[in-house]
Tab-separated table of C-alpha atoms in Angstrom:
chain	number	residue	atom	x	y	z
I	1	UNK	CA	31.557	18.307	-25.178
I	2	UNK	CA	29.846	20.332	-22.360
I	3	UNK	CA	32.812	22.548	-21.754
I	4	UNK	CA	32.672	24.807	-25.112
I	5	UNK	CA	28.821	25.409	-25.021
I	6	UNK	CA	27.412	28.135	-23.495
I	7	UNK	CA	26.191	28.736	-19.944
I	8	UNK	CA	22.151	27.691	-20.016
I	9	UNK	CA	19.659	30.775	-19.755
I	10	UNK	CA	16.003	30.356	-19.251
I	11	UNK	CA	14.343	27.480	-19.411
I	12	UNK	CA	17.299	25.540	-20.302
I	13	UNK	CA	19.037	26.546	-17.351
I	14	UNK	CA	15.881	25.630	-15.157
I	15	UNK	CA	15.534	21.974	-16.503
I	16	UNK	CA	19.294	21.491	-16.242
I	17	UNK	CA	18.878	22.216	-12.210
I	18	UNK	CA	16.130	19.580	-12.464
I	19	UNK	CA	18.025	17.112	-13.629
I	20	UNK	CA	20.792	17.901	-11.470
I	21	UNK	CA	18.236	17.801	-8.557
I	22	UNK	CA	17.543	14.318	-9.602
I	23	UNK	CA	20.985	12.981	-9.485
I	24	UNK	CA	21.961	9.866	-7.278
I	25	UNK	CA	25.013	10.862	-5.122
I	26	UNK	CA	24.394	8.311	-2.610
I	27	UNK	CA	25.036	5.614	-5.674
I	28	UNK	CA	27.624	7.521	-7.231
I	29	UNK	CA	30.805	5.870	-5.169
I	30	UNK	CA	29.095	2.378	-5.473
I	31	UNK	CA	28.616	3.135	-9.126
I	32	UNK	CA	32.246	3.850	-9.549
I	33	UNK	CA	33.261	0.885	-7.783
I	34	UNK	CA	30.754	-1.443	-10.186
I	35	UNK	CA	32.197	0.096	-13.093
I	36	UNK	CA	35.716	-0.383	-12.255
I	37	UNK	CA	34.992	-4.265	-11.048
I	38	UNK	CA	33.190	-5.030	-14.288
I	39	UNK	CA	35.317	-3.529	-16.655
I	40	UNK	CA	38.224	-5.329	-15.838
I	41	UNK	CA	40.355	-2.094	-16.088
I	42	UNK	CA	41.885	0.626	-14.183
I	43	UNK	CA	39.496	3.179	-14.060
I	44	UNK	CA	40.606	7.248	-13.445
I	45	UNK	CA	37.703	9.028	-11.794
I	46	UNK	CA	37.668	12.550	-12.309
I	47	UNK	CA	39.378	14.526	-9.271
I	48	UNK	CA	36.511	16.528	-7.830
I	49	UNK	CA	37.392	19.858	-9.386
I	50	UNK	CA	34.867	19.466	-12.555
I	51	UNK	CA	32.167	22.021	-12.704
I	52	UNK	CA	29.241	20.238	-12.312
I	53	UNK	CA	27.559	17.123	-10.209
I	54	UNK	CA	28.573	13.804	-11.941
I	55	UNK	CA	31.333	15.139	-14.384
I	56	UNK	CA	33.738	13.225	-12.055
I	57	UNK	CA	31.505	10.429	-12.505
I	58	UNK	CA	31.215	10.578	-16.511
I	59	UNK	CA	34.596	11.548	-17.353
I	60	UNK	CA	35.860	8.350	-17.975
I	61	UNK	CA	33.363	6.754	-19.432
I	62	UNK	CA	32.370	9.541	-21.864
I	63	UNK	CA	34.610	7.304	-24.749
I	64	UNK	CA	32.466	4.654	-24.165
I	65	UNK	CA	34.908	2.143	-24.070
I	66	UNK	CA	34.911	1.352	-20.565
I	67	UNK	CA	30.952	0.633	-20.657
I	68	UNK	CA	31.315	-1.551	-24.005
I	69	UNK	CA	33.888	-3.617	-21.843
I	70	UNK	CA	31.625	-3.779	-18.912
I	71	UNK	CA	28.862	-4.894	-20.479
I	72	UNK	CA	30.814	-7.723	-22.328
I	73	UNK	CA	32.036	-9.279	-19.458
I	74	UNK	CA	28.280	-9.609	-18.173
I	75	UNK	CA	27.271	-10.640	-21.646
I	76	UNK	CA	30.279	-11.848	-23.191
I	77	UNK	CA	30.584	-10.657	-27.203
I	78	UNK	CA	27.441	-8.321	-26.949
I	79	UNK	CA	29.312	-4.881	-28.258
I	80	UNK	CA	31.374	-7.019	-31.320
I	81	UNK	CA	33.521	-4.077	-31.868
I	82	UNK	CA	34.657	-1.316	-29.467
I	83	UNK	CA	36.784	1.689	-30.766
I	84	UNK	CA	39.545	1.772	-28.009
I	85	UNK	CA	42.466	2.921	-30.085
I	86	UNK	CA	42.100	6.896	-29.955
I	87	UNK	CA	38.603	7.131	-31.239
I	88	UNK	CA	37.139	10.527	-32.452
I	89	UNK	CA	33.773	11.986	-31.313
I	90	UNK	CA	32.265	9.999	-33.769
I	91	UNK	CA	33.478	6.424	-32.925
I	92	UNK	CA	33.272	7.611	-28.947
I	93	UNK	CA	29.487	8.447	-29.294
I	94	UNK	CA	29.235	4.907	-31.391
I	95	UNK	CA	30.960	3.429	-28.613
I	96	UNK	CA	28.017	4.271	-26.026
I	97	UNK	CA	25.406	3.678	-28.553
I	98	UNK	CA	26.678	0.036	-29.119
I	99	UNK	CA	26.457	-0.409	-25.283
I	100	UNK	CA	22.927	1.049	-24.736
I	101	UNK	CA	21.796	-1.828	-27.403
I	102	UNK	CA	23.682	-4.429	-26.103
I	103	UNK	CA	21.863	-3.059	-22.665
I	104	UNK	CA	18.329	-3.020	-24.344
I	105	UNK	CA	19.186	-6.747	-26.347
I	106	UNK	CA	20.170	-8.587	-23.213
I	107	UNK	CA	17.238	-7.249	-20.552
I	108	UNK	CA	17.667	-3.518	-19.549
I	109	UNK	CA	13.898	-1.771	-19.885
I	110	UNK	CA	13.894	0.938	-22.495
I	111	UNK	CA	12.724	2.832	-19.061
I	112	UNK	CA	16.238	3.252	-17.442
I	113	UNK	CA	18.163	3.401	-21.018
I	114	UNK	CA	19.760	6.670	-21.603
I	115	UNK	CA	20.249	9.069	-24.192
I	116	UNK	CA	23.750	8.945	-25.623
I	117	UNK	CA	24.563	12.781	-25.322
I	118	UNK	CA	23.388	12.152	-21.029
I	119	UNK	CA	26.655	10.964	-21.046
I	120	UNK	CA	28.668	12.239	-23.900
I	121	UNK	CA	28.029	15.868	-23.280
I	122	UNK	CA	27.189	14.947	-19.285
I	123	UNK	CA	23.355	16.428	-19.778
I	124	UNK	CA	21.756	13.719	-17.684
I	125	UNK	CA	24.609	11.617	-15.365
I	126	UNK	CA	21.906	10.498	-13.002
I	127	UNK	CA	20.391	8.804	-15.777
I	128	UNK	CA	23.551	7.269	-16.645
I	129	UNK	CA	24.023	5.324	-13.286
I	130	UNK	CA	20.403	4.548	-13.420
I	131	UNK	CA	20.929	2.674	-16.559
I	132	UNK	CA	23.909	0.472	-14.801
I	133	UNK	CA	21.991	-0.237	-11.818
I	134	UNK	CA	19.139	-1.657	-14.027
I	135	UNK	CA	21.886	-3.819	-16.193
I	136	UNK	CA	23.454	-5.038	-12.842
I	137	UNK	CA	20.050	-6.222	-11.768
I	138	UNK	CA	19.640	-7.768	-15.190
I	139	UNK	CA	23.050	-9.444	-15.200
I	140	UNK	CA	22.075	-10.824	-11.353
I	141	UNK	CA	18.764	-12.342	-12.224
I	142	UNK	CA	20.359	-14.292	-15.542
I	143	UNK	CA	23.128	-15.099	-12.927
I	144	UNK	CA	23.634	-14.138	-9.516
I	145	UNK	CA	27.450	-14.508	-9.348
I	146	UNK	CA	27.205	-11.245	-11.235
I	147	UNK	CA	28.097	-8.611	-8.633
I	148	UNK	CA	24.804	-6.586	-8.100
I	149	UNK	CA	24.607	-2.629	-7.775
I	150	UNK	CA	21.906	-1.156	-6.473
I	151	UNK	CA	18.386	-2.183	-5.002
I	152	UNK	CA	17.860	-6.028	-6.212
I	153	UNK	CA	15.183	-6.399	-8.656
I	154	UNK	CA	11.770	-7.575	-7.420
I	155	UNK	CA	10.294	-10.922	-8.360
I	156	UNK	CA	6.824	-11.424	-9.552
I	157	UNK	CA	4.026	-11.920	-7.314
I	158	UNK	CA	1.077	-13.591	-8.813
I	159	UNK	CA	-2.020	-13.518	-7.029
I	160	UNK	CA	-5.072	-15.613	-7.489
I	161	UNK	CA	-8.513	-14.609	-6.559
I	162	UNK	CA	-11.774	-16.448	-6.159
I	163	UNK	CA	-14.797	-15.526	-7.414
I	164	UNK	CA	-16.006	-14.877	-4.649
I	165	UNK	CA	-13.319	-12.384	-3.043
I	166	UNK	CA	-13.970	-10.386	-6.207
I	167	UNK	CA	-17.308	-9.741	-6.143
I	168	UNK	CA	-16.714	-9.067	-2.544
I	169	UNK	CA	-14.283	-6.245	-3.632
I	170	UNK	CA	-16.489	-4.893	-6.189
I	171	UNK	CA	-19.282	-4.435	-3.297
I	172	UNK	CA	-16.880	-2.620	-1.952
I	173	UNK	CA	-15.972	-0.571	-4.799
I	174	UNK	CA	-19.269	0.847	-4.897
């Protein structure tokens, strides 16, 4: 996990303020309170003394259990089997795997899907919470009971031209 590897020098160290730059902490409390709603479970935040922004955020959900049950009670039986009794690195990093393509197989654009080492070894945490807002949105259009986190997603807006209002435009163009 993050906390035996080396301090970042260089360029590594640079993109890693990038992407900590980047991170949400206006969603992060609502994100937390999706989670816990969604999984169905007590859920024990991380206590504000981890060393960098988000690790509160990730720490429980770095087993990926909690997300597997989140995203089966928006899509019931979409992880078929999560590995909640003590489960190594191996089975945890399966564990968020299984969720991001249960994400990908029920809506979620490849766009907002993240990495599974974001939030294993808490690289990318923004990205993380970027990837829930876009399966809440999902979850809300297929059924709007489903508790929605984050902006609502936009509906399409089809618009018809005549002929004649494009060849104005293209006059225009020119």
């Amino acid at each position: 996990m993050s906390g035996t590897r080396a301090k970042k020098q260089g360029i590594g160290a640079e993109a890693e303020k990038k992407i900590a730059a980047k991170y949400p902490k206006e969603w992060e409390a609502d994100a937390m309170a999706w989670v816990a709603n969604m999984s169905g479970q007590s859920v024990e935040w991380g206590t504000g003394d981890e060393a960098r922004l988000g690790d509160n955020f990730a720490k429980p959900l770095t087993d990926g259990v909690i997300l597997c049950h989140v995203v089966n009670n928006l899509f019931p039986n979409s992880v078929k089997k999560v590995h909640d009794q003590n489960p190594n690195a191996f089975k945890m990093q399966e564990n968020i795997s299984n969720f991001l393509k249960a994400c990908e197989a029920n809506g979620v654009d490849r766009v907002h899907i993240f990495q599974t080492v974001d939030l294993y070894e808490k690289q990318n945490v923004g990205q993380v919470i970027s990837c829930l807002q876009a399966l809440s949105r999902v979850a809300n259009k297929k059924d709007p009971s489903k508790p929605l986190f984050g902006p609502k997603q936009a509906d399409e807006c089809k618009r018809e031209f005549t002929e004649e209002q494009l060849k104005e435009a293209a006059k225009k163009a020119h």
